[in-house]
C-alpha cells in the first residue's frame, strides 16, 4: 500500500472493476483513464476518481470520409527511380510503398504540384515531356536521356491513420481501418467542432479530455516489403501536413510557393536531424500557426463544458510545438508525455503554459514492449523494466518536477506480476516524495550556466526529436540524457539568435553532432558572424565545448570553423601529406576524465603545439582542451550516456568554468547522483544501478558514508541522526 | 658464390677494395657505382666492371650561389594564422618554419605575388591594407576585422637542398649545407651545361652517368619544432618548382596567371592525393615541358662523351613524369628506382623509353633504415629485411621483368653479416633466373582485362605518389600492391579520357579511395557524362568495382554517383530517418571471400532488395554485388594488402568476368603465388611467407603437391621428374 496518495493516473478496465479499484488504492491513484480500445464501466466512473478520456480528434470519422475522401490527409512521395535503357521511361508511382497506406491523389489540384526529375543530372523535366496514365498509375517520360535515372514527385492521400495502422498490423486486428481528416479544409473544421461539442455533451462524467494529440502525425512512411517496412520515420518532421490547399495558403502568406521537391529533397526529405533551410522553417511556422489556432477553438469547446483539456505530447503532435511561442495561447491545462528517459522527463517538465505536466511511465501494460520484446508475457520482467526506466526518470525529477505520473494499457495484465504492482507502489511513493521536496524549495545549482547551441534552438529543447532507443548514436541526445540529471542551469540557443548580449549570461556553450546535422549546426556554420561572435565570447572567458564534428563546414579549410578555439582540425583526407603533431595525454587530466569511456576520432588532428590532450586512445583524440584568450575550447570525440561519462561531463563542465573539478556536494560513485535541496537542507542520494552501492559523499557539513540499495534512493535531512550532521 | 652472373650493380667503397671485388664476384656484379659521400679508387675503377657515377646536377654549386643567391630554388609558404584581437595584426612570416631551409624572398618580383587573406571570411585583403616590414620580416595588416584570422602567402628561397639537409640533420654532418640552383634561369642553364661538359671530360672512367635525379625535389617543407618536423611532404607535388620567372612564363604560355593562393590553397596546398583542378594540371604540363627540354640538353652532353645517361626515379624527379608523353624524348638509356614493394617494381618496369630498368633493393647498406630502425647495427637483421622486401618484389618480377638489380650504401657495413651476403647471393641468382624465364616467353594472363580509373590516369601508373609505408591506408596503393603480382592485364585510365570505345577492351574498372581523393576521382564525379558512360558500359556487360568511397560526390543525393550500379548508398547522416534494408550475407559467396579480412563501413547502406551482400561484419557491409543489365557493380569497403586479401581480389576479378572463380592454374595456399610461363611450359611457385608451405596446385596437367621453403621459389618444367607431368 502506498504511504502517500494522489497525483497518479491509473488506466481503468471494464470487467476488472475490483482490480481497478484495488490497484487505484494501492498506488494512490486519484484519476482513472480509458485507453485505445477500452471503455470505462459505470462502477469505475463512479468510484470518486477524476475521469480522463482520450480522444484522437482526426480519426474515427470513416462515415464522413466516405462522403469526402478529398478531405483526407496527404503526403508527397517520390516514385522509385528507373534507369532509362530505351526510348521512353515508365514510372509506376506506388511501387515499393505500402498500398494500404497510400492512394494517388489524381486531382487537378494535386497534379499541378507534381514534378518529374532526371535524377542523374538533377534537372526537372518540363511538363510537356511527361504525362500521367491513370490506368497504370504511372508517369510516362518521353525523350529521356539514355542511362540517366528518372523519378516523379507526386501527391498521395494517406488512407489509414498511422497509429491505428501500426496497432492493426502489429496486433492482427480485424476491424475497419480508421481514416483521418485534414482540418485544413473549412468543412472538416466545422464538422469536428460540432462533433466535439456533441461528444462533450454526451460525456458528462469526463473531467479531463486528453487529446491524442492534435491533427498531424509525425511522418511515418511505410514500404511494401516487410524487410524494410518503415521507409521514413521522424518524430519532428512536417511531411504529413501537406495538401494542395495548405500549399496554396502558404503562397498567400509568404509570397512564394513551395514545390513537391522542397519536401522530397532528392529523396532525402527533410529529417529534423539535418539543418533546415529557410523555406522549411517558414512552412513550420505556417503550419504551427494553423494548428495552434484550430487547437484553441477545440480547447474552448472543452472549457465551455467545464472540463479540462490535456494534450499528449506524442503521435499527432506535429505543428503543435510545445516550445514554440504560440503554444501557451492554445490554453491546454495539462500536457502528458510518455517517457523512457531523463531527457524526455525534462522535455515534458519544461513546457510553459499548462498547470499540469504528467508523465506516462513505461512499460505500458501491454504483452510486448519495445521492438516486440516481452513485457507482461512469458519471458518478460515488467518490474525490472519499470525500475530501470524509473531511475533514469528520477534523475530528471530530482532536478525539475512534474505534477503527475501514470500508466497506460490493460490493467488485467498485471495479474500474476505482484512484484510489478509492488514496484509501482514504491515508484508512486518516491515520486510524491520528490514532488514534496520541490515544494517551496529547489535543488542546488552550480556554475557554469550552460547553453546548448543548435540550429533548432529552443524549439527542440530537451530533445533531438525521437526516443533514445531510436537514435542511440546522436551525441546531443546522449548529452541531454546526462545533463537532465546534473546540477546545472541549461538553456537552448539557436544560431539565428546568437549575440554577445545573450551570451553574457552563459559560461559554457555545448555544440554537438555530426557535420551535416541540425544539432551541430550544419549550414549555420557558413556565417562569419557566428564565428566572430563565438571567437570574441570565448576570448573574453567563455568555454566552447565541441563534440564530434561541431562547427564542421565543408568549405572551411580546417574542417572546423572553431579550429582556432579548439586547436583541432577535422580532416577529410586533404591533409594526408601534412605533418601531424604527436598525440600525448597531459597527465594532469587523469582525474578529470576518470572512468569515462569514448571512442577516439582518427580524422581529428592537432592544429599546433598549444593544444592539450585530455584523453587519447590508440593515437586517436578523445578529449582535448586549449586556452583561447581568457576562455577555452574543449573537445570530445563523441558522447554516449553512461553513469561514468555523466560524471565526467559534470567534472568537465565545472572545470571549464573554475579550472577545478570540486563541488560543494560530491559523491565518489559514478552510479550514485547527489541532489541537495537548499532551503530544507536535504540531501538525496539516488542509485541508478542494480547493485548495492557504498558511497563517500563530501558535503560542507562533513563526510557521509552511506550504503544504498539497488535502484535505491536515500533522503537525508541535516541534523538527522549521524548521517548528515 | 652466385651460380649466374651479371645484371647486378654493386656500390664500391674506397679503402675496401678487396671487399668490393670479393663481393662483386660473389654476387655476380658487372657494374660498380659510387654513392653520396663516396669516391671510387683506381683499383675499383680498373676492375673490369662498368662504372656508374651519381650526379645531383642542381647542387654542389655553392660558389655560384654565393654570387647569385637570386638563382636559388623557391616555394610559396603561408605564414602562421594570427587572430585579430586588437586594431592591427602583425604576421611574422617564417614563424614555425625551419629557418635553415627557408629565407624570405623580399624582391619586388617576389612581392607582387604575395597575398594577404582574412582566413575567417576567406577573402583577400587589398594590398593597400597591408605592408611588409623587412626588419621584422612581418606583414602588418591595417583595418583588420576583429576576431577574424589572418595570414600571408609569401615566397621564400629554399636555401638548403632537401636531400642534403635530411642526411645532414639525420647524421649530424658538419660540412657546409649544399644550396640548389633553379635552371629556370637561363644563366643557370648555361652554367650547368658547361659544368656537365667539364665533368664528363674529366671522368673518362665513367660509363654511366646516373642523374639523381633532375632539378626539382618532391615537396618537403620542414618546421622548426622537432615534434612535427615534416610539415608537408608529397612525392608527386610541384610546390618546389615555383619562382617569379616560372609564373611569368606560365602567363605567356597559358594566357592567365597563377596566384600564390593557387599553390597555398587555404593551407591545404595541392597534395597529389586530392584531385587537382585544371590550373594545377596546366602548371604540371608547363613544368614538365621545361624539365624535359633541359633534361634532353643534359643527356645530349652525356651522349656526346659516349657515356650512357640513367636517371633515378626518386628525390628530384618532379617535372620529369616518366609516364608522361615527353619522357621518352629526353633520351635516357636507363631508369633506376629504389623499391620496397611489388607496385614500385611494376612502376619501374612499366616506364617506356629506356632500355634498362634497374631496381635498387632494400635495405640500403646504412646503419639504420626506415624510420630509424636498426639495419647494419645492433638489433638489425638485414638478411631478414632483404628477404621480406625481395619476396614482394619477386611477385612483380614474375609478372613483368626489369633488366638489372643493385644495392646502395657503404659496403664495409656488410662485414659481420655473412647471412646477408648469402641472402643477396641467392636473390641475385633468383633475379637472373626470373629474367631468363621472361626471355622469349611471358606468363599466362587471364581475363578480365582491368583498368584502374583515377583522376591521374596513366600519369600515376602503378603508384599513389609515395611509398607503401608512408600511406598504408590508401586503398588504391594496397590494390596496386596486390595486382602487381596477379595474372591480369592492367591499364590506367583517367576520367578525362573515358569513352565507350576505349572501354570496349576493358572487362573490369577498379575505382578506389576516399571521397575527396584523386584516386577515387574526387570532383571528376560531377560529370553526368562520366556516369552515363559507365552506366551504359556496365549495362552492356562491364564490371564496376568500387572500393571505399569510389564515385562519392558531395552534391549527389545517394552519396555515390554509381549508386544505381552498386545498389548502395553512402550516407553522411542525412538518412538517419530512412529505413534500412537488413544486411545479410548471401551464402553462395563464402568461397569467393575466403580468408580475406577487411573492415566494414557503417555509413554504406543498401539501396534496395536487389543488392547482394558478399560479406558483412557486425552489421557493416564489407563486400556487395549487384546485377546491372548484363554487367555488375561490385563493392569493397576498403582494401588492404595481405596474402589472403590478394587471393580474394584475384577470385573476385575472375568471378566478375566469368561468374566463376576457377582458373587454369591455381594453388590452395594464400601465401603461395603461381606463375605459368606459356611457351616453356614452366610453372613457378613462390612463397611470400617466412614459413614452409605445403601446397596443392591444380593445373591442366594434373594436381601438384609441393613443399616450398620459407620465402622460397620453386621452378618446375612440364615433364620434369614427377612433379609436373
PDB file of N, CA, C and O in Angstrom, chain A residues 145-165:
ATOM      1  N   UNK A 145      16.903  10.890 -71.380  1.00  0.00           N
ATOM      2  CA  UNK A 145      18.336  10.806 -71.654  1.00  0.00           C
ATOM      3  C   UNK A 145      18.771   9.370 -71.330  1.00  0.00           C
ATOM      4  O   UNK A 145      18.584   8.911 -70.210  1.00  0.00           O
ATOM      5  N   UNK A 146      19.355   8.688 -72.298  1.00  0.00           N
ATOM      6  CA  UNK A 146      19.721   7.283 -72.076  1.00  0.00           C
ATOM      7  C   UNK A 146      20.685   7.140 -70.901  1.00  0.00           C
ATOM      8  O   UNK A 146      21.608   7.938 -70.748  1.00  0.00           O
ATOM      9  N   UNK A 147      20.431   6.128 -70.105  1.00  0.00           N
ATOM     10  CA  UNK A 147      21.259   5.786 -68.946  1.00  0.00           C
ATOM     11  C   UNK A 147      21.301   6.854 -67.858  1.00  0.00           C
ATOM     12  O   UNK A 147      22.228   6.893 -67.064  1.00  0.00           O
ATOM     13  N   UNK A 148      20.263   7.681 -67.858  1.00  0.00           N
ATOM     14  CA  UNK A 148      20.007   8.547 -66.700  1.00  0.00           C
ATOM     15  C   UNK A 148      18.842   7.922 -65.926  1.00  0.00           C
ATOM     16  O   UNK A 148      18.075   7.134 -66.473  1.00  0.00           O
ATOM     17  N   UNK A 149      18.701   8.306 -64.661  1.00  0.00           N
ATOM     18  CA  UNK A 149      17.605   7.797 -63.831  1.00  0.00           C
ATOM     19  C   UNK A 149      16.503   8.852 -63.685  1.00  0.00           C
ATOM     20  O   UNK A 149      16.794  10.049 -63.585  1.00  0.00           O
ATOM     21  N   UNK A 150      15.262   8.375 -63.621  1.00  0.00           N
ATOM     22  CA  UNK A 150      14.107   9.273 -63.522  1.00  0.00           C
ATOM     23  C   UNK A 150      13.212   8.904 -62.348  1.00  0.00           C
ATOM     24  O   UNK A 150      13.133   7.742 -61.961  1.00  0.00           O
ATOM     25  N   UNK A 151      12.549   9.922 -61.809  1.00  0.00           N
ATOM     26  CA  UNK A 151      11.502   9.657 -60.813  1.00  0.00           C
ATOM     27  C   UNK A 151      10.522  10.822 -60.814  1.00  0.00           C
ATOM     28  O   UNK A 151      10.815  11.901 -61.340  1.00  0.00           O
ATOM     29  N   UNK A 152       9.353  10.580 -60.215  1.00  0.00           N
ATOM     30  CA  UNK A 152       8.347  11.631 -60.136  1.00  0.00           C
ATOM     31  C   UNK A 152       7.979  11.889 -58.681  1.00  0.00           C
ATOM     32  O   UNK A 152       7.862  10.961 -57.881  1.00  0.00           O
ATOM     33  N   UNK A 153       7.872  13.155 -58.328  1.00  0.00           N
ATOM     34  CA  UNK A 153       7.334  13.558 -57.022  1.00  0.00           C
ATOM     35  C   UNK A 153       5.832  13.728 -57.208  1.00  0.00           C
ATOM     36  O   UNK A 153       5.403  14.542 -58.030  1.00  0.00           O
ATOM     37  N   UNK A 154       5.041  12.982 -56.455  1.00  0.00           N
ATOM     38  CA  UNK A 154       3.595  13.078 -56.612  1.00  0.00           C
ATOM     39  C   UNK A 154       2.925  13.179 -55.248  1.00  0.00           C
ATOM     40  O   UNK A 154       3.573  13.035 -54.207  1.00  0.00           O
ATOM     41  N   UNK A 155       1.619  13.445 -55.293  1.00  0.00           N
ATOM     42  CA  UNK A 155       0.893  13.614 -54.050  1.00  0.00           C
ATOM     43  C   UNK A 155      -0.015  12.409 -53.833  1.00  0.00           C
ATOM     44  O   UNK A 155      -0.643  11.935 -54.783  1.00  0.00           O
ATOM     45  N   UNK A 156      -0.048  11.924 -52.591  1.00  0.00           N
ATOM     46  CA  UNK A 156      -0.895  10.773 -52.283  1.00  0.00           C
ATOM     47  C   UNK A 156      -1.722  11.055 -51.036  1.00  0.00           C
ATOM     48  O   UNK A 156      -1.273  11.764 -50.126  1.00  0.00           O
ATOM     49  N   UNK A 157      -2.935  10.507 -51.036  1.00  0.00           N
ATOM     50  CA  UNK A 157      -3.734  10.514 -49.805  1.00  0.00           C
ATOM     51  C   UNK A 157      -3.187   9.453 -48.871  1.00  0.00           C
ATOM     52  O   UNK A 157      -2.742   8.389 -49.315  1.00  0.00           O
ATOM     53  N   UNK A 158      -3.224   9.742 -47.596  1.00  0.00           N
ATOM     54  CA  UNK A 158      -2.888   8.734 -46.582  1.00  0.00           C
ATOM     55  C   UNK A 158      -4.221   8.164 -46.101  1.00  0.00           C
ATOM     56  O   UNK A 158      -4.993   8.864 -45.442  1.00  0.00           O
ATOM     57  N   UNK A 159      -4.489   6.932 -46.475  1.00  0.00           N
ATOM     58  CA  UNK A 159      -5.827   6.367 -46.286  1.00  0.00           C
ATOM     59  C   UNK A 159      -5.936   5.487 -45.045  1.00  0.00           C
ATOM     60  O   UNK A 159      -6.891   4.742 -44.886  1.00  0.00           O
ATOM     61  N   UNK A 160      -4.948   5.558 -44.200  1.00  0.00           N
ATOM     62  CA  UNK A 160      -5.015   4.806 -42.936  1.00  0.00           C
ATOM     63  C   UNK A 160      -4.292   5.631 -41.866  1.00  0.00           C
ATOM     64  O   UNK A 160      -3.102   5.911 -42.015  1.00  0.00           O
ATOM     65  N   UNK A 161      -5.000   6.004 -40.840  1.00  0.00           N
ATOM     66  CA  UNK A 161      -4.372   6.775 -39.753  1.00  0.00           C
ATOM     67  C   UNK A 161      -3.237   5.928 -39.197  1.00  0.00           C
ATOM     68  O   UNK A 161      -3.426   4.758 -38.838  1.00  0.00           O
ATOM     69  N   UNK A 162      -2.054   6.515 -39.110  1.00  0.00           N
ATOM     70  CA  UNK A 162      -0.853   5.696 -38.935  1.00  0.00           C
ATOM     71  C   UNK A 162      -0.766   4.958 -37.599  1.00  0.00           C
ATOM     72  O   UNK A 162      -0.250   3.838 -37.541  1.00  0.00           O
ATOM     73  N   UNK A 163      -1.231   5.551 -36.527  1.00  0.00           N
ATOM     74  CA  UNK A 163      -1.145   4.868 -35.226  1.00  0.00           C
ATOM     75  C   UNK A 163      -2.093   3.670 -35.225  1.00  0.00           C
ATOM     76  O   UNK A 163      -1.756   2.569 -34.769  1.00  0.00           O
ATOM     77  N   UNK A 164      -3.270   3.881 -35.807  1.00  0.00           N
ATOM     78  CA  UNK A 164      -4.225   2.789 -35.953  1.00  0.00           C
ATOM     79  C   UNK A 164      -3.650   1.696 -36.848  1.00  0.00           C
ATOM     80  O   UNK A 164      -3.750   0.496 -36.554  1.00  0.00           O
ATOM     81  N   UNK A 165      -3.010   2.123 -37.921  1.00  0.00           N
ATOM     82  CA  UNK A 165      -2.384   1.169 -38.848  1.00  0.00           C
ATOM     83  C   UNK A 165      -1.336   0.319 -38.127  1.00  0.00           C
ATOM     84  O   UNK A 165      -1.296  -0.902 -38.279  1.00  0.00           O
TER      85      UNK A 165
END
